[in-house]
Rosetta silent file (secondary structure, phi, psi, omega in degrees, C-alpha in Angstrom):
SEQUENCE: XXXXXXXXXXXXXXXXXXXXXXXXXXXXXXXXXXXXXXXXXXXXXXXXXXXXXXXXXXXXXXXXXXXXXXXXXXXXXXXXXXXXXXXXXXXXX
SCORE:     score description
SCORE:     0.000 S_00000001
   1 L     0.000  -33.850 -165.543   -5.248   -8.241    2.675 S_00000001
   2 H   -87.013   -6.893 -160.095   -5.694  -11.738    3.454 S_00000001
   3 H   -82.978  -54.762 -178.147   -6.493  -12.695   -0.572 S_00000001
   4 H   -39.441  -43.496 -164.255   -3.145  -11.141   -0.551 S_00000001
   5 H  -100.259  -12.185  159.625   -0.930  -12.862    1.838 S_00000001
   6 H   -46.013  -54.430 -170.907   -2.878  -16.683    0.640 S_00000001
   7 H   -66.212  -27.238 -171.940   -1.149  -15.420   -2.796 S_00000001
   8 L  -140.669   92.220  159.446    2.293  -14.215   -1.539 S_00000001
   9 H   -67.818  -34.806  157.243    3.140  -16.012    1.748 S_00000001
  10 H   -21.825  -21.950 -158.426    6.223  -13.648    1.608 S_00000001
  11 H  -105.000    5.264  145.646    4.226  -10.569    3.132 S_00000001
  12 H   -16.968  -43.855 -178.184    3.869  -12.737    6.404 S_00000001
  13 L   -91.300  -24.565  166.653    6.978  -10.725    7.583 S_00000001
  14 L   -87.288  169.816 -168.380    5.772   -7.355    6.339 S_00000001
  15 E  -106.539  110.273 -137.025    4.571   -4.978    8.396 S_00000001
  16 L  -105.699  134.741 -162.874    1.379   -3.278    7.422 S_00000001
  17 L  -157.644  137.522  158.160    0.771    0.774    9.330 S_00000001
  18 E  -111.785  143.379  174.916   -1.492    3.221    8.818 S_00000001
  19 E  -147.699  150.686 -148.550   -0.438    6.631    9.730 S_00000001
  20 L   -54.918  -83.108  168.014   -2.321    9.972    9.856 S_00000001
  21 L   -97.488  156.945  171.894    0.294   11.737    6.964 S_00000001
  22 L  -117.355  179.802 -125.990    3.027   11.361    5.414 S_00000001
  23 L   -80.010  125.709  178.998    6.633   12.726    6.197 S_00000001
  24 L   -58.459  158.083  174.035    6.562   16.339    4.357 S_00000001
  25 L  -135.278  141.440  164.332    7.960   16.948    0.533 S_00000001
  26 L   -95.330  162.725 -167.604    8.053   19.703   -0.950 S_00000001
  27 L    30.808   -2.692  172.929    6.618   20.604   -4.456 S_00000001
  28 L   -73.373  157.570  179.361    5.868   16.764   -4.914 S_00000001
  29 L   -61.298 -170.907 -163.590    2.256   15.345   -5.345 S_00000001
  30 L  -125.265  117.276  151.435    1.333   14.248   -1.473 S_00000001
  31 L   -49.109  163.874 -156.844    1.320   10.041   -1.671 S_00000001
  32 L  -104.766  -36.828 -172.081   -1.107    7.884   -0.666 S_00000001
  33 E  -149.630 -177.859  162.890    0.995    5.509    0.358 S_00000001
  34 E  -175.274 -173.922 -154.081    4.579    4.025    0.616 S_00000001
  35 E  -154.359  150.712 -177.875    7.098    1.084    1.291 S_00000001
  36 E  -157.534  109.240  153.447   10.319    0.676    3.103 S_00000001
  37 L   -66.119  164.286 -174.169   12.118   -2.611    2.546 S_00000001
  38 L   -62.485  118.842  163.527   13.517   -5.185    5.491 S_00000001
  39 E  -115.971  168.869  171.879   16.970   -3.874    7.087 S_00000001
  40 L     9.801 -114.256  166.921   19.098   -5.568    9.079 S_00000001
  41 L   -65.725   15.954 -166.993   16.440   -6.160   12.762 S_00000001
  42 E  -132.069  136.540  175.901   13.540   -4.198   11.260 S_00000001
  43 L   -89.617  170.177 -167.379   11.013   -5.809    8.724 S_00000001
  44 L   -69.259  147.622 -179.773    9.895   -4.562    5.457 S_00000001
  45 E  -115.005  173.448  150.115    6.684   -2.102    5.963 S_00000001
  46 E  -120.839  172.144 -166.595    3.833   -0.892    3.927 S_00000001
  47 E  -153.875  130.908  179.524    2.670    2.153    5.075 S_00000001
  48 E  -115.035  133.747  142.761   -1.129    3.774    4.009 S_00000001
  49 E   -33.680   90.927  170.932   -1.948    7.932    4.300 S_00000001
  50 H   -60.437  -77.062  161.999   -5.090    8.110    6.219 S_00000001
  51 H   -29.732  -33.883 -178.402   -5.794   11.560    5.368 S_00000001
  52 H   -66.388  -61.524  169.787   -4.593   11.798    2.000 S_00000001
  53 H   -42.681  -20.886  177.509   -6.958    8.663    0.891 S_00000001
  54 H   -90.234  -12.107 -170.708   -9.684    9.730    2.466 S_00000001
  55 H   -60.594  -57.023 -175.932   -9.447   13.591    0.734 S_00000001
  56 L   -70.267   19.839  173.788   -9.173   11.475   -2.359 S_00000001
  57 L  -141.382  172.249 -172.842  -12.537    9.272   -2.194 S_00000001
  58 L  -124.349   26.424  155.856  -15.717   10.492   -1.709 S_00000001
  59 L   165.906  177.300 -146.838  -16.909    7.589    0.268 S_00000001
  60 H   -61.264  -32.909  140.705  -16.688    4.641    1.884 S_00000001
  61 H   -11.480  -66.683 -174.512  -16.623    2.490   -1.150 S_00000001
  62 H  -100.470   10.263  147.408  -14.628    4.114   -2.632 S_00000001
  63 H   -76.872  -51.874 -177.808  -11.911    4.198    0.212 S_00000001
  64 H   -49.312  -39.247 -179.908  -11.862    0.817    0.484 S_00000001
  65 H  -101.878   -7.804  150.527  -10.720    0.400   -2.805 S_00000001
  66 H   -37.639  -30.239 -129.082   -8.441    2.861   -2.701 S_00000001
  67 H  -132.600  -50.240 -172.509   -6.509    1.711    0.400 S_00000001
  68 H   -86.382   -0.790  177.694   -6.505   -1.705   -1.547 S_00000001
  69 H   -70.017  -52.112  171.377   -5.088   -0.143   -5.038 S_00000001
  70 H   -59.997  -45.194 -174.834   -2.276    1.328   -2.619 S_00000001
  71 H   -42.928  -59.627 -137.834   -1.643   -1.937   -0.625 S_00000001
  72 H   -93.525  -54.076 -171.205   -0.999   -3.800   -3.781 S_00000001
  73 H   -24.500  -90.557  164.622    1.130   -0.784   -5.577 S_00000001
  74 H    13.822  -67.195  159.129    2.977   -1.050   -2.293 S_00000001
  75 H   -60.620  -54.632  170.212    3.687   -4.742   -2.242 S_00000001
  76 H   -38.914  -65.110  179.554    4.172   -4.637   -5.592 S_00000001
  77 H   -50.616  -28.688 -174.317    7.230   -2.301   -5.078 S_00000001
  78 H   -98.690  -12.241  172.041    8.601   -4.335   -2.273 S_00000001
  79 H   -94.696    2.843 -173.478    8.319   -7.613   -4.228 S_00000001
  80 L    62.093   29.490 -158.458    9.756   -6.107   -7.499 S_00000001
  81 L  -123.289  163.663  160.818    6.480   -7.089   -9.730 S_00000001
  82 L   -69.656  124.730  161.548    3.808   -5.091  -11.505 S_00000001
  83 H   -59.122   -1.744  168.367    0.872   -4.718   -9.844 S_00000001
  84 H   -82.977  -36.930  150.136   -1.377   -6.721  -11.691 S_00000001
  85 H   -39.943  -23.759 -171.379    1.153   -9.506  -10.614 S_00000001
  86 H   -84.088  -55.174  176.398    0.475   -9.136   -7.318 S_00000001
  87 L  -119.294   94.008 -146.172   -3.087   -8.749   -7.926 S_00000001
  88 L   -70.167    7.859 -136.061   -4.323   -9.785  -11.176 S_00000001
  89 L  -137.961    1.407  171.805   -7.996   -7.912  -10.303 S_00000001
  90 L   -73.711  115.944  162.194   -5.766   -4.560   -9.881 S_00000001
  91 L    75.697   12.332  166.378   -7.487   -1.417  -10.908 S_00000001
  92 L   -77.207   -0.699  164.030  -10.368   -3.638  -13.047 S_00000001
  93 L   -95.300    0.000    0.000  -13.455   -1.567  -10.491 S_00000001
């Protein structure tokens, strides 16, 4: 996170949450993660699945980079870039 916000002093202002699940959908895949840009008084968030990511690693290792492949999707989406702009080191372990 912090190689992140050295690179993008923009995400100073976002607001980074973890939260147990996320909101239900039906017949959709379950996300990992998700983004909500800055309205009016409320800043932009990222938001990580605790539960989904961890069903989808099989250990600690491999949470970790999980959590940071979502961050930078995430960012990515709220800065309007690809993630390998954000992070050129995206999805190369």
């Amino acid at each position: 996170m912090e190689r992140l916000e050295r690179r993008w002093p923009q995400l100073a202002d976002v607001e980074f949450l973890v939260m147990e699940v996320p909101p239900a959908v039906s017949g959709e895949t379950v996300p990992l993660g998700g983004s909500v840009p800055a309205e009016k008084n409320e800043p932009a968030r990222v938001v990580v699945y605790r539960r989904p990511v961890e069903i989808r690693s099989k250990n600690r290792d491999e949470r970790a980079l999980l959590v940071h492949e979502v961050v930078v999707e995430q960012v990515a989406e709220l800065l309007g870039l690809s993630p390998e702009s954000v992070d050129p080191r995206y999805g190369q372990d």
